[in-house]
Each structure stands twice: as C-alpha cells, then as structure tokens.
Amino acid sequence: MRRACLAAASILSKESGECIDAASAAIKVLEDDASTNAGRGSNLTEDGSVECDASIMDGHSGAFGAVGAVPGLRNAIEIAAHLAKEHLEGPQLLGRIPPIFLVGEGAREWALSKGIISQESSAEVDKWLVTERAKEQWFIYKAMLDDAKRGGGSSTDELPSCPGTMHQSLASSGEAQLFPEKGNGNGSMEILEVEVNKDAIMDTVGAICVDSLGHVASGASSGGIALKHSSNSERLSAVELVAAYSSSSFGIGYYGSSMNRPKVSILSSSRATNSKEVDHFGARFDLATME
C-alpha cells in the first residue's frame, strides 16, 4: 500500500498530473501485487483462468470508465481509465459516442486497437497472472464444489487444510490436468499442504485521490469471487429469464437473433389487491429454436 500511495503521489506532484491518472497508478501497483485479488494473484474462474473487473470515476467531470470479466490482461484499471478519459473528449467520428463500459474479449480487443496494452498473447499474460497460491486455492474450492454437486454438502466453514484427497478426486475425473501437481522425483506426486485464508478470498483493491484543487477520483479493481463462471465466446445454447414483481401486472418481452419477431406477454398477479407478496416468473429458452 505504501508503494501505491507513492505511485499516486508521483503523478499528483507533476504540474500536469490528474487525479484519475493518480488513482489508476495506485491501483496498478496493487494489481501487480500477487497478494491481492486483483490482476496478478486473482481468484480463478471455474475453468481456472483469471478474468478481471475494474472501474474508475473522476468526481470533478463525472467521467466514468469500467471493464468486466476481461481475460488475458495485466492491468484492467488501465483500460477503465482510458475509457473515462476518452469519454471526456466527447463524440468521435460521425458523432459516435465513445464506450464507457466494455466486457470480455471485446474490452481486450479495444485496448489492443488503442495501443493501451502490448501484443503479447493471452496465454503469456495468464502465465504471469495465475499464481501458485491461486492455483492451490482453486483446487480446494473446485473440489468442494464437485463434492457439493455430488451431495457431499461441503461448506466454506469447513475448509480443509490439506487438499490431498481432493487432488486425487480431481485427477480421477480428469479435471486436474489443468494444474498438474509437482513431482517429487521418485515417480509419485507431492501433495502441497495449503492453508486458505478465508479473509483473503475477496481482497479486492481500490484508491481515492484528492488533488490540491480538491478534485477527487476513485477506482477499484477485482479478480472477482472464486470459481465464478467464465465469460467465453462460445455460442450460448440457452438463456434463463427470471423476474420478480409486486405490481398487479408485469410486462415481459424478449427477442433473440434467431427469432422472427419479439415475444411479449403481460403477467397478471393472482394475489389480493393489498397483498405484500411478490410474484415470480421464470422460463428457459432454447436459443436454437427459441422454444
């Protein structure tokens, strides 16, 4: 944190230094520190990769920028800051409004097109982002999730201190191939004893900077919760639509690229007029047939 403060101070000490740049510089330092759940050392997604979120806002101008679930990226806050600053420049060619929030691979492609990040591959970045500590925790939580799916009923209040049996369980299902365990030289595998600090699972980072004129900028960066679903470019096969409403009627409309026209309906409540209960609606739609 001391290094983060110094990074922000070095920006603000310059005559042209801006609060938004100072906040970004501080958060970048924290993202690069493997002990935080942001950037390097982030919690891993369910498939064992890192996907980062970040946002930043300039209080004086109201400029805002954010990215979500971005893979293969060292410093998500850099893109968020550039989005915010580009928003300050106003409309682009042909009056196009610049984006303020980008997600997934699209955010990374935008950053590449602007020269914000280098051309190194996602695989190269992931090798740097994924730490041993994060992998070891991933083994534990993935095994707990698999156990819960089988009806084992594991909970985060019963975290194991050694994932030995869990590693073996993962290996038997073929899922441990993502992070092979370390060999000990005699043909067998060494089981790493891991102590999981539950308080560190959600240690995301943030910074607030105030300049000599009283202008304020703040930002945050996160690797997200452990085992979150990965965002990927694969075509979705289905979508679940869920709604809750307390009014006497509620309109629902949906439209997909494979549909000829939107589908709409008005849901009517069966509750008494003065009832405080909440009605629920849920449906699953096959995107291939839109049934």
PDB file of C-alpha atoms in Angstrom:
ATOM      1  CA  MET A   1       0.000   0.000   0.000  1.00  0.00           C
ATOM      2  CA  ARG A   2       2.928   2.301   0.660  1.00  0.00           C
ATOM      3  CA  ARG A   3       4.130   1.802  -2.927  1.00  0.00           C
ATOM      4  CA  ALA A   4       0.635   2.519  -4.215  1.00  0.00           C
ATOM      5  CA  CYS A   5       0.488   5.785  -2.295  1.00  0.00           C
ATOM      6  CA  LEU A   6       3.885   6.810  -3.613  1.00  0.00           C
ATOM      7  CA  ALA A   7       2.849   5.988  -7.192  1.00  0.00           C
ATOM      8  CA  ALA A   8      -0.210   8.218  -6.880  1.00  0.00           C
ATOM      9  CA  ALA A   9       1.810  10.997  -5.213  1.00  0.00           C
ATOM     10  CA  SER A  10       4.365  10.978  -8.018  1.00  0.00           C
ATOM     11  CA  ILE A  11       1.564  11.716 -10.500  1.00  0.00           C
ATOM     12  CA  LEU A  12      -0.044  14.463  -8.434  1.00  0.00           C
ATOM     13  CA  SER A  13       3.316  16.140  -7.804  1.00  0.00           C
ATOM     14  CA  LYS A  14       3.600  16.906 -11.508  1.00  0.00           C
ATOM     15  CA  GLU A  15       2.048  20.125 -12.744  1.00  0.00           C
ATOM     16  CA  SER A  16       0.029  18.225 -15.337  1.00  0.00           C
ATOM     17  CA  GLY A  17      -0.847  15.353 -13.022  1.00  0.00           C
ATOM     18  CA  GLU A  18      -4.522  14.458 -12.907  1.00  0.00           C
ATOM     19  CA  CYS A  19      -6.447  12.713 -10.157  1.00  0.00           C
ATOM     20  CA  ILE A  20      -7.698   9.999 -12.469  1.00  0.00           C
ATOM     21  CA  ASP A  21      -4.137   9.141 -13.506  1.00  0.00           C
ATOM     22  CA  ALA A  22      -3.027   9.107  -9.869  1.00  0.00           C
ATOM     23  CA  ALA A  23      -5.820   6.735  -8.830  1.00  0.00           C
ATOM     24  CA  SER A  24      -5.039   4.497 -11.800  1.00  0.00           C
ATOM     25  CA  ALA A  25      -1.324   4.430 -10.934  1.00  0.00           C
ATOM     26  CA  ALA A  26      -2.032   3.430  -7.338  1.00  0.00           C
ATOM     27  CA  ILE A  27      -4.407   0.647  -8.352  1.00  0.00           C
ATOM     28  CA  LYS A  28      -1.978  -0.627 -10.960  1.00  0.00           C
ATOM     29  CA  VAL A  29       0.615  -1.168  -8.226  1.00  0.00           C
ATOM     30  CA  LEU A  30      -1.934  -3.138  -6.217  1.00  0.00           C
ATOM     31  CA  GLU A  31      -2.955  -5.179  -9.274  1.00  0.00           C
ATOM     32  CA  ASP A  32       0.679  -6.188  -9.804  1.00  0.00           C
ATOM     33  CA  ASP A  33       0.989  -7.370  -6.203  1.00  0.00           C
ATOM     34  CA  ALA A  34       0.251 -11.092  -6.040  1.00  0.00           C
ATOM     35  CA  SER A  35      -1.181 -10.834  -2.518  1.00  0.00           C
ATOM     36  CA  THR A  36      -4.359  -9.078  -3.686  1.00  0.00           C
ATOM     37  CA  ASN A  37      -7.408 -10.360  -5.523  1.00  0.00           C
ATOM     38  CA  ALA A  38      -6.863  -8.052  -8.479  1.00  0.00           C
ATOM     39  CA  GLY A  39      -4.632  -8.530 -11.500  1.00  0.00           C
ATOM     40  CA  ARG A  40      -1.820 -10.950 -10.635  1.00  0.00           C
ATOM     41  CA  GLY A  41      -2.884 -13.406  -7.951  1.00  0.00           C
ATOM     42  CA  SER A  42      -6.613 -13.012  -8.602  1.00  0.00           C
ATOM     43  CA  ASN A  43      -9.156 -15.677  -7.737  1.00  0.00           C
ATOM     44  CA  LEU A  44      -9.537 -18.153 -10.570  1.00  0.00           C
ATOM     45  CA  THR A  45     -12.720 -18.765 -12.501  1.00  0.00           C
ATOM     46  CA  GLU A  46     -14.371 -22.166 -12.552  1.00  0.00           C
ATOM     47  CA  ASP A  47     -12.213 -23.189 -15.524  1.00  0.00           C
ATOM     48  CA  GLY A  48      -9.014 -21.995 -13.803  1.00  0.00           C
ATOM     49  CA  SER A  49      -8.335 -18.687 -15.547  1.00  0.00           C
ATOM     50  CA  VAL A  50      -8.190 -15.042 -14.463  1.00  0.00           C
ATOM     51  CA  GLU A  51     -10.846 -12.555 -15.558  1.00  0.00           C
ATOM     52  CA  CYS A  52     -10.652  -9.053 -14.121  1.00  0.00           C
ATOM     53  CA  ASP A  53     -13.042  -6.177 -13.443  1.00  0.00           C
ATOM     54  CA  ALA A  54     -12.149  -2.533 -12.863  1.00  0.00           C
ATOM     55  CA  SER A  55     -13.825   0.858 -12.738  1.00  0.00           C
ATOM     56  CA  ILE A  56     -12.776   4.452 -12.192  1.00  0.00           C
ATOM     57  CA  MET A  57     -14.523   7.809 -11.936  1.00  0.00           C
ATOM     58  CA  ASP A  58     -13.421  11.427 -11.960  1.00  0.00           C
ATOM     59  CA  GLY A  59     -15.520  13.339  -9.449  1.00  0.00           C
ATOM     60  CA  HIS A  60     -14.945  16.778 -10.993  1.00  0.00           C
ATOM     61  CA  SER A  61     -16.070  15.910 -14.529  1.00  0.00           C
ATOM     62  CA  GLY A  62     -18.202  12.842 -13.806  1.00  0.00           C
ATOM     63  CA  ALA A  63     -16.240  10.847 -16.370  1.00  0.00           C
ATOM     64  CA  PHE A  64     -16.512   7.106 -15.791  1.00  0.00           C
ATOM     65  CA  GLY A  65     -14.921   4.005 -17.293  1.00  0.00           C
ATOM     66  CA  ALA A  66     -15.239   0.312 -16.487  1.00  0.00           C
ATOM     67  CA  VAL A  67     -14.394  -3.146 -17.758  1.00  0.00           C
ATOM     68  CA  GLY A  68     -15.734  -6.514 -16.699  1.00  0.00           C
ATOM     69  CA  ALA A  69     -14.633 -10.144 -16.960  1.00  0.00           C
ATOM     70  CA  VAL A  70     -11.629  -9.290 -19.149  1.00  0.00           C
ATOM     71  CA  PRO A  71      -9.251 -12.215 -19.830  1.00  0.00           C
ATOM     72  CA  GLY A  72      -5.539 -12.061 -20.637  1.00  0.00           C
ATOM     73  CA  LEU A  73      -4.983  -8.613 -19.165  1.00  0.00           C
ATOM     74  CA  ARG A  74      -2.314  -7.472 -16.712  1.00  0.00           C
ATOM     75  CA  ASN A  75      -3.948  -4.218 -15.582  1.00  0.00           C
ATOM     76  CA  ALA A  76      -7.685  -3.837 -16.047  1.00  0.00           C
ATOM     77  CA  ILE A  77      -7.616  -0.379 -14.449  1.00  0.00           C
ATOM     78  CA  GLU A  78      -5.602   0.960 -17.403  1.00  0.00           C
ATOM     79  CA  ILE A  79      -8.456   0.261 -19.800  1.00  0.00           C
ATOM     80  CA  ALA A  80     -11.040   1.679 -17.400  1.00  0.00           C
ATOM     81  CA  ALA A  81      -9.012   4.894 -17.071  1.00  0.00           C
ATOM     82  CA  HIS A  82      -8.619   5.250 -20.845  1.00  0.00           C
ATOM     83  CA  LEU A  83     -12.357   4.744 -21.324  1.00  0.00           C
ATOM     84  CA  ALA A  84     -13.069   7.502 -18.811  1.00  0.00           C
ATOM     85  CA  LYS A  85     -10.589   9.915 -20.349  1.00  0.00           C
ATOM     86  CA  GLU A  86     -11.829   9.239 -23.869  1.00  0.00           C
ATOM     87  CA  HIS A  87     -15.341   9.969 -22.661  1.00  0.00           C
ATOM     88  CA  LEU A  88     -14.110  13.450 -21.660  1.00  0.00           C
ATOM     89  CA  GLU A  89     -13.055  14.098 -25.251  1.00  0.00           C
ATOM     90  CA  GLY A  90     -16.664  13.920 -26.410  1.00  0.00           C
ATOM     91  CA  PRO A  91     -18.145  12.375 -29.580  1.00  0.00           C
ATOM     92  CA  GLN A  92     -15.838  10.720 -32.088  1.00  0.00           C
ATOM     93  CA  LEU A  93     -16.020  10.476 -35.882  1.00  0.00           C
ATOM     94  CA  LEU A  94     -19.564  10.754 -37.257  1.00  0.00           C
ATOM     95  CA  GLY A  95     -20.762  11.745 -33.816  1.00  0.00           C
ATOM     96  CA  ARG A  96     -20.239   8.295 -32.327  1.00  0.00           C
ATOM     97  CA  ILE A  97     -20.377   8.222 -28.528  1.00  0.00           C
ATOM     98  CA  PRO A  98     -17.278   6.510 -27.062  1.00  0.00           C
ATOM     99  CA  PRO A  99     -17.934   3.483 -24.856  1.00  0.00           C
ATOM    100  CA  ILE A 100     -17.710   3.733 -21.086  1.00  0.00           C
ATOM    101  CA  PHE A 101     -18.156   0.065 -20.166  1.00  0.00           C
ATOM    102  CA  LEU A 102     -16.639  -2.873 -22.064  1.00  0.00           C
ATOM    103  CA  VAL A 103     -16.629  -6.547 -21.139  1.00  0.00           C
ATOM    104  CA  GLY A 104     -14.872  -9.784 -22.003  1.00  0.00           C
ATOM    105  CA  GLU A 105     -12.637 -10.244 -25.014  1.00  0.00           C
ATOM    106  CA  GLY A 106     -14.141  -7.125 -26.601  1.00  0.00           C
ATOM    107  CA  ALA A 107     -12.524  -4.968 -23.923  1.00  0.00           C
ATOM    108  CA  ARG A 108      -9.131  -6.538 -24.599  1.00  0.00           C
ATOM    109  CA  GLU A 109      -9.509  -6.041 -28.364  1.00  0.00           C
ATOM    110  CA  TRP A 110     -10.418  -2.390 -27.816  1.00  0.00           C
ATOM    111  CA  ALA A 111      -7.323  -1.901 -25.670  1.00  0.00           C
ATOM    112  CA  LEU A 112      -5.145  -3.511 -28.345  1.00  0.00           C
ATOM    113  CA  SER A 113      -6.611  -1.262 -31.038  1.00  0.00           C
ATOM    114  CA  LYS A 114      -5.785   1.802 -28.937  1.00  0.00           C
ATOM    115  CA  GLY A 115      -2.254   0.647 -28.140  1.00  0.00           C
ATOM    116  CA  ILE A 116      -3.042   0.586 -24.425  1.00  0.00           C
ATOM    117  CA  ILE A 117      -1.732  -2.949 -23.949  1.00  0.00           C
ATOM    118  CA  SER A 118       1.011  -4.887 -25.718  1.00  0.00           C
ATOM    119  CA  GLN A 119       0.532  -7.560 -28.345  1.00  0.00           C
ATOM    120  CA  GLU A 120       1.550 -10.402 -26.038  1.00  0.00           C
ATOM    121  CA  SER A 121      -0.810 -13.361 -26.161  1.00  0.00           C
ATOM    122  CA  SER A 122      -3.443 -14.146 -23.555  1.00  0.00           C
ATOM    123  CA  ALA A 123      -1.522 -17.328 -22.743  1.00  0.00           C
ATOM    124  CA  GLU A 124       1.612 -15.321 -21.921  1.00  0.00           C
ATOM    125  CA  VAL A 125      -0.335 -12.948 -19.700  1.00  0.00           C
ATOM    126  CA  ASP A 126      -2.202 -15.793 -17.974  1.00  0.00           C
ATOM    127  CA  LYS A 127       1.114 -17.431 -17.113  1.00  0.00           C
ATOM    128  CA  TRP A 128       2.002 -14.278 -15.187  1.00  0.00           C
ATOM    129  CA  LEU A 129      -1.456 -13.658 -13.707  1.00  0.00           C
ATOM    130  CA  VAL A 130      -2.066 -17.146 -12.263  1.00  0.00           C
ATOM    131  CA  THR A 131      -0.023 -17.678  -9.110  1.00  0.00           C
ATOM    132  CA  GLU A 132       0.700 -20.906  -7.249  1.00  0.00           C
ATOM    133  CA  ARG A 133      -1.333 -19.673  -4.297  1.00  0.00           C
ATOM    134  CA  ALA A 134      -4.340 -19.044  -6.531  1.00  0.00           C
ATOM    135  CA  LYS A 135      -3.999 -22.479  -8.128  1.00  0.00           C
ATOM    136  CA  GLU A 136      -3.800 -24.201  -4.755  1.00  0.00           C
ATOM    137  CA  GLN A 137      -6.928 -22.418  -3.564  1.00  0.00           C
ATOM    138  CA  TRP A 138      -8.632 -23.286  -6.846  1.00  0.00           C
ATOM    139  CA  PHE A 139      -8.002 -26.985  -6.199  1.00  0.00           C
ATOM    140  CA  ILE A 140      -9.635 -26.727  -2.799  1.00  0.00           C
ATOM    141  CA  TYR A 141     -12.726 -24.820  -3.871  1.00  0.00           C
ATOM    142  CA  LYS A 142     -13.173 -26.767  -7.104  1.00  0.00           C
ATOM    143  CA  ALA A 143     -13.097 -29.999  -5.119  1.00  0.00           C
ATOM    144  CA  MET A 144     -15.587 -28.571  -2.632  1.00  0.00           C
ATOM    145  CA  LEU A 145     -17.880 -27.569  -5.487  1.00  0.00           C
ATOM    146  CA  ASP A 146     -17.628 -31.008  -7.081  1.00  0.00           C
ATOM    147  CA  ASP A 147     -18.329 -32.596  -3.707  1.00  0.00           C
ATOM    148  CA  ALA A 148     -21.387 -30.370  -3.212  1.00  0.00           C
ATOM    149  CA  LYS A 149     -22.678 -31.308  -6.671  1.00  0.00           C
ATOM    150  CA  ARG A 150     -22.412 -34.959  -5.645  1.00  0.00           C
ATOM    151  CA  GLY A 151     -24.394 -34.193  -2.491  1.00  0.00           C
ATOM    152  CA  GLY A 152     -21.426 -34.097  -0.136  1.00  0.00           C
ATOM    153  CA  GLY A 153     -22.546 -30.836   1.398  1.00  0.00           C
ATOM    154  CA  SER A 154     -19.138 -29.134   1.865  1.00  0.00           C
ATOM    155  CA  SER A 155     -19.274 -25.555   3.126  1.00  0.00           C
ATOM    156  CA  THR A 156     -16.805 -22.685   3.344  1.00  0.00           C
ATOM    157  CA  ASP A 157     -16.920 -23.034   7.126  1.00  0.00           C
ATOM    158  CA  GLU A 158     -15.231 -26.422   6.812  1.00  0.00           C
ATOM    159  CA  LEU A 159     -12.215 -25.566   4.694  1.00  0.00           C
ATOM    160  CA  PRO A 160      -9.654 -28.372   4.596  1.00  0.00           C
ATOM    161  CA  SER A 161      -6.039 -27.553   5.383  1.00  0.00           C
ATOM    162  CA  CYS A 162      -4.657 -30.179   3.049  1.00  0.00           C
ATOM    163  CA  PRO A 163      -6.241 -30.933  -0.332  1.00  0.00           C
ATOM    164  CA  GLY A 164      -4.573 -34.317  -0.807  1.00  0.00           C
ATOM    165  CA  THR A 165      -7.698 -36.425  -1.182  1.00  0.00           C
ATOM    166  CA  MET A 166      -9.266 -33.684  -3.220  1.00  0.00           C
ATOM    167  CA  HIS A 167      -6.385 -33.658  -5.695  1.00  0.00           C
ATOM    168  CA  GLN A 168      -6.776 -37.394  -6.107  1.00  0.00           C
ATOM    169  CA  SER A 169     -10.505 -36.994  -6.664  1.00  0.00           C
ATOM    170  CA  LEU A 170      -9.895 -34.371  -9.327  1.00  0.00           C
ATOM    171  CA  ALA A 171      -7.252 -36.489 -11.004  1.00  0.00           C
ATOM    172  CA  SER A 172      -9.611 -39.447 -11.239  1.00  0.00           C
ATOM    173  CA  SER A 173     -12.142 -37.310 -13.081  1.00  0.00           C
ATOM    174  CA  GLY A 174      -9.556 -35.854 -15.450  1.00  0.00           C
ATOM    175  CA  GLU A 175     -10.090 -32.299 -14.178  1.00  0.00           C
ATOM    176  CA  ALA A 176      -6.700 -31.995 -12.505  1.00  0.00           C
ATOM    177  CA  GLN A 177      -4.913 -31.798 -15.852  1.00  0.00           C
ATOM    178  CA  LEU A 178      -5.253 -28.012 -15.753  1.00  0.00           C
ATOM    179  CA  PHE A 179      -2.745 -27.659 -12.935  1.00  0.00           C
ATOM    180  CA  PRO A 180      -0.552 -30.774 -12.646  1.00  0.00           C
ATOM    181  CA  GLU A 181       0.903 -31.312  -9.192  1.00  0.00           C
ATOM    182  CA  LYS A 182       4.614 -31.101  -8.619  1.00  0.00           C
ATOM    183  CA  GLY A 183       6.580 -34.314  -8.971  1.00  0.00           C
ATOM    184  CA  ASN A 184       8.991 -35.224  -6.188  1.00  0.00           C
ATOM    185  CA  GLY A 185      11.444 -37.093  -8.406  1.00  0.00           C
ATOM    186  CA  ASN A 186      10.524 -40.649  -7.449  1.00  0.00           C
ATOM    187  CA  GLY A 187       7.591 -41.099  -9.773  1.00  0.00           C
ATOM    188  CA  SER A 188       4.929 -40.076  -7.259  1.00  0.00           C
ATOM    189  CA  MET A 189       3.234 -36.763  -6.732  1.00  0.00           C
ATOM    190  CA  GLU A 190       3.846 -34.322  -3.912  1.00  0.00           C
ATOM    191  CA  ILE A 191       0.676 -33.049  -2.292  1.00  0.00           C
ATOM    192  CA  LEU A 192       1.068 -29.410  -1.322  1.00  0.00           C
ATOM    193  CA  GLU A 193      -0.309 -28.510   2.087  1.00  0.00           C
ATOM    194  CA  VAL A 194      -2.351 -25.364   1.735  1.00  0.00           C
ATOM    195  CA  GLU A 195      -3.787 -23.086   4.359  1.00  0.00           C
ATOM    196  CA  VAL A 196      -6.571 -20.985   2.925  1.00  0.00           C
ATOM    197  CA  ASN A 197      -7.128 -17.580   4.466  1.00  0.00           C
ATOM    198  CA  LYS A 198     -10.861 -17.058   4.160  1.00  0.00           C
ATOM    199  CA  ASP A 199     -10.456 -13.340   4.795  1.00  0.00           C
ATOM    200  CA  ALA A 200      -8.297 -13.013   1.671  1.00  0.00           C
ATOM    201  CA  ILE A 201     -10.752 -14.616  -0.731  1.00  0.00           C
ATOM    202  CA  MET A 202     -12.327 -11.279  -1.642  1.00  0.00           C
ATOM    203  CA  ASP A 203      -9.407  -8.871  -1.058  1.00  0.00           C
ATOM    204  CA  THR A 204     -10.058  -6.559  -3.996  1.00  0.00           C
ATOM    205  CA  VAL A 205      -8.392  -3.156  -4.218  1.00  0.00           C
ATOM    206  CA  GLY A 206      -9.293   0.491  -4.604  1.00  0.00           C
ATOM    207  CA  ALA A 207      -7.891   4.006  -4.357  1.00  0.00           C
ATOM    208  CA  ILE A 208      -9.169   7.537  -3.756  1.00  0.00           C
ATOM    209  CA  CYS A 209      -7.060  10.536  -4.758  1.00  0.00           C
ATOM    210  CA  VAL A 210      -7.594  14.229  -3.975  1.00  0.00           C
ATOM    211  CA  ASP A 211      -5.509  16.928  -5.664  1.00  0.00           C
ATOM    212  CA  SER A 212      -4.601  20.409  -4.403  1.00  0.00           C
ATOM    213  CA  LEU A 213      -7.720  21.885  -6.056  1.00  0.00           C
ATOM    214  CA  GLY A 214      -9.994  19.499  -4.215  1.00  0.00           C
ATOM    215  CA  HIS A 215     -10.750  17.341  -7.253  1.00  0.00           C
ATOM    216  CA  VAL A 216     -11.391  13.694  -6.421  1.00  0.00           C
ATOM    217  CA  ALA A 217     -11.021  10.486  -8.412  1.00  0.00           C
ATOM    218  CA  SER A 218     -11.643   6.954  -7.214  1.00  0.00           C
ATOM    219  CA  GLY A 219     -11.340   3.499  -8.688  1.00  0.00           C
ATOM    220  CA  ALA A 220     -11.463  -0.193  -7.903  1.00  0.00           C
ATOM    221  CA  SER A 221     -10.131  -3.421  -9.364  1.00  0.00           C
ATOM    222  CA  SER A 222     -11.060  -7.034  -8.715  1.00  0.00           C
ATOM    223  CA  GLY A 223     -10.429 -10.564  -9.840  1.00  0.00           C
ATOM    224  CA  GLY A 224     -13.954 -11.462  -8.748  1.00  0.00           C
ATOM    225  CA  ILE A 225     -15.183 -14.240  -6.498  1.00  0.00           C
ATOM    226  CA  ALA A 226     -13.541 -17.656  -6.589  1.00  0.00           C
ATOM    227  CA  LEU A 227     -14.983 -20.115  -9.107  1.00  0.00           C
ATOM    228  CA  LYS A 228     -17.088 -17.516 -10.876  1.00  0.00           C
ATOM    229  CA  HIS A 229     -18.391 -18.615 -14.260  1.00  0.00           C
ATOM    230  CA  SER A 230     -16.012 -17.745 -17.075  1.00  0.00           C
ATOM    231  CA  SER A 231     -17.096 -15.412 -19.859  1.00  0.00           C
ATOM    232  CA  ASN A 232     -16.296 -17.039 -23.220  1.00  0.00           C
ATOM    233  CA  SER A 233     -17.001 -16.542 -26.874  1.00  0.00           C
ATOM    234  CA  GLU A 234     -18.802 -19.834 -27.330  1.00  0.00           C
ATOM    235  CA  ARG A 235     -22.348 -19.511 -28.614  1.00  0.00           C
ATOM    236  CA  LEU A 236     -24.885 -19.858 -25.838  1.00  0.00           C
ATOM    237  CA  SER A 237     -27.302 -22.753 -26.162  1.00  0.00           C
ATOM    238  CA  ALA A 238     -29.958 -21.420 -23.811  1.00  0.00           C
ATOM    239  CA  VAL A 239     -30.910 -18.452 -21.649  1.00  0.00           C
ATOM    240  CA  GLU A 240     -32.840 -18.391 -18.390  1.00  0.00           C
ATOM    241  CA  LEU A 241     -35.134 -15.432 -17.816  1.00  0.00           C
ATOM    242  CA  VAL A 242     -36.226 -14.744 -14.228  1.00  0.00           C
ATOM    243  CA  ALA A 243     -38.310 -11.870 -12.861  1.00  0.00           C
ATOM    244  CA  ALA A 244     -39.924 -10.893  -9.578  1.00  0.00           C
ATOM    245  CA  TYR A 245     -42.720  -8.348  -9.345  1.00  0.00           C
ATOM    246  CA  SER A 246     -45.092  -6.919  -6.748  1.00  0.00           C
ATOM    247  CA  SER A 247     -47.405  -4.990  -9.074  1.00  0.00           C
ATOM    248  CA  SER A 248     -50.786  -6.313 -10.239  1.00  0.00           C
ATOM    249  CA  SER A 249     -49.391  -6.835 -13.722  1.00  0.00           C
ATOM    250  CA  PHE A 250     -45.926  -7.082 -15.221  1.00  0.00           C
ATOM    251  CA  GLY A 251     -44.789  -6.931 -18.844  1.00  0.00           C
ATOM    252  CA  ILE A 252     -42.164  -9.323 -20.202  1.00  0.00           C
ATOM    253  CA  GLY A 253     -40.555  -9.061 -23.623  1.00  0.00           C
ATOM    254  CA  TYR A 254     -37.650 -10.920 -25.201  1.00  0.00           C
ATOM    255  CA  TYR A 255     -36.055 -11.160 -28.622  1.00  0.00           C
ATOM    256  CA  GLY A 256     -33.206 -13.280 -29.970  1.00  0.00           C
ATOM    257  CA  SER A 257     -31.260 -13.227 -33.232  1.00  0.00           C
ATOM    258  CA  SER A 258     -32.855 -16.499 -34.351  1.00  0.00           C
ATOM    259  CA  MET A 259     -36.403 -15.203 -33.760  1.00  0.00           C
ATOM    260  CA  ASN A 260     -38.615 -13.723 -36.457  1.00  0.00           C
ATOM    261  CA  ARG A 261     -40.120 -11.198 -34.047  1.00  0.00           C
ATOM    262  CA  PRO A 262     -40.060 -10.329 -30.341  1.00  0.00           C
ATOM    263  CA  LYS A 263     -42.273 -12.228 -27.928  1.00  0.00           C
ATOM    264  CA  VAL A 264     -44.163 -10.253 -25.310  1.00  0.00           C
ATOM    265  CA  SER A 265     -46.683 -11.072 -22.617  1.00  0.00           C
ATOM    266  CA  ILE A 266     -48.405  -9.395 -19.684  1.00  0.00           C
ATOM    267  CA  LEU A 267     -48.267 -11.335 -16.431  1.00  0.00           C
ATOM    268  CA  SER A 268     -51.217 -10.873 -14.125  1.00  0.00           C
ATOM    269  CA  SER A 269     -50.967 -11.340 -10.389  1.00  0.00           C
ATOM    270  CA  SER A 270     -53.299 -13.737  -8.620  1.00  0.00           C
ATOM    271  CA  ARG A 271     -52.697 -12.047  -5.254  1.00  0.00           C
ATOM    272  CA  ALA A 272     -55.194  -9.991  -3.315  1.00  0.00           C
ATOM    273  CA  THR A 273     -55.112  -6.287  -4.121  1.00  0.00           C
ATOM    274  CA  ASN A 274     -53.428  -5.212  -0.894  1.00  0.00           C
ATOM    275  CA  SER A 275     -51.127  -8.204  -0.613  1.00  0.00           C
ATOM    276  CA  LYS A 276     -47.426  -7.547   0.010  1.00  0.00           C
ATOM    277  CA  GLU A 277     -46.328 -10.848  -1.503  1.00  0.00           C
ATOM    278  CA  VAL A 278     -44.055 -10.975  -4.528  1.00  0.00           C
ATOM    279  CA  ASP A 279     -44.864 -12.950  -7.665  1.00  0.00           C
ATOM    280  CA  HIS A 280     -42.159 -14.731  -9.633  1.00  0.00           C
ATOM    281  CA  PHE A 281     -41.712 -15.672 -13.270  1.00  0.00           C
ATOM    282  CA  GLY A 282     -39.092 -17.981 -14.698  1.00  0.00           C
ATOM    283  CA  ALA A 283     -38.512 -19.592 -18.073  1.00  0.00           C
ATOM    284  CA  ARG A 284     -35.711 -21.221 -20.049  1.00  0.00           C
ATOM    285  CA  PHE A 285     -35.368 -20.507 -23.743  1.00  0.00           C
ATOM    286  CA  ASP A 286     -33.509 -22.652 -26.252  1.00  0.00           C
ATOM    287  CA  LEU A 287     -31.632 -20.206 -28.462  1.00  0.00           C
ATOM    288  CA  ALA A 288     -31.571 -22.584 -31.406  1.00  0.00           C
ATOM    289  CA  THR A 289     -35.334 -22.956 -31.596  1.00  0.00           C
ATOM    290  CA  MET A 290     -36.406 -20.198 -29.169  1.00  0.00           C
ATOM    291  CA  GLU A 291     -38.942 -22.531 -27.578  1.00  0.00           C
TER     292      GLU A 291
END
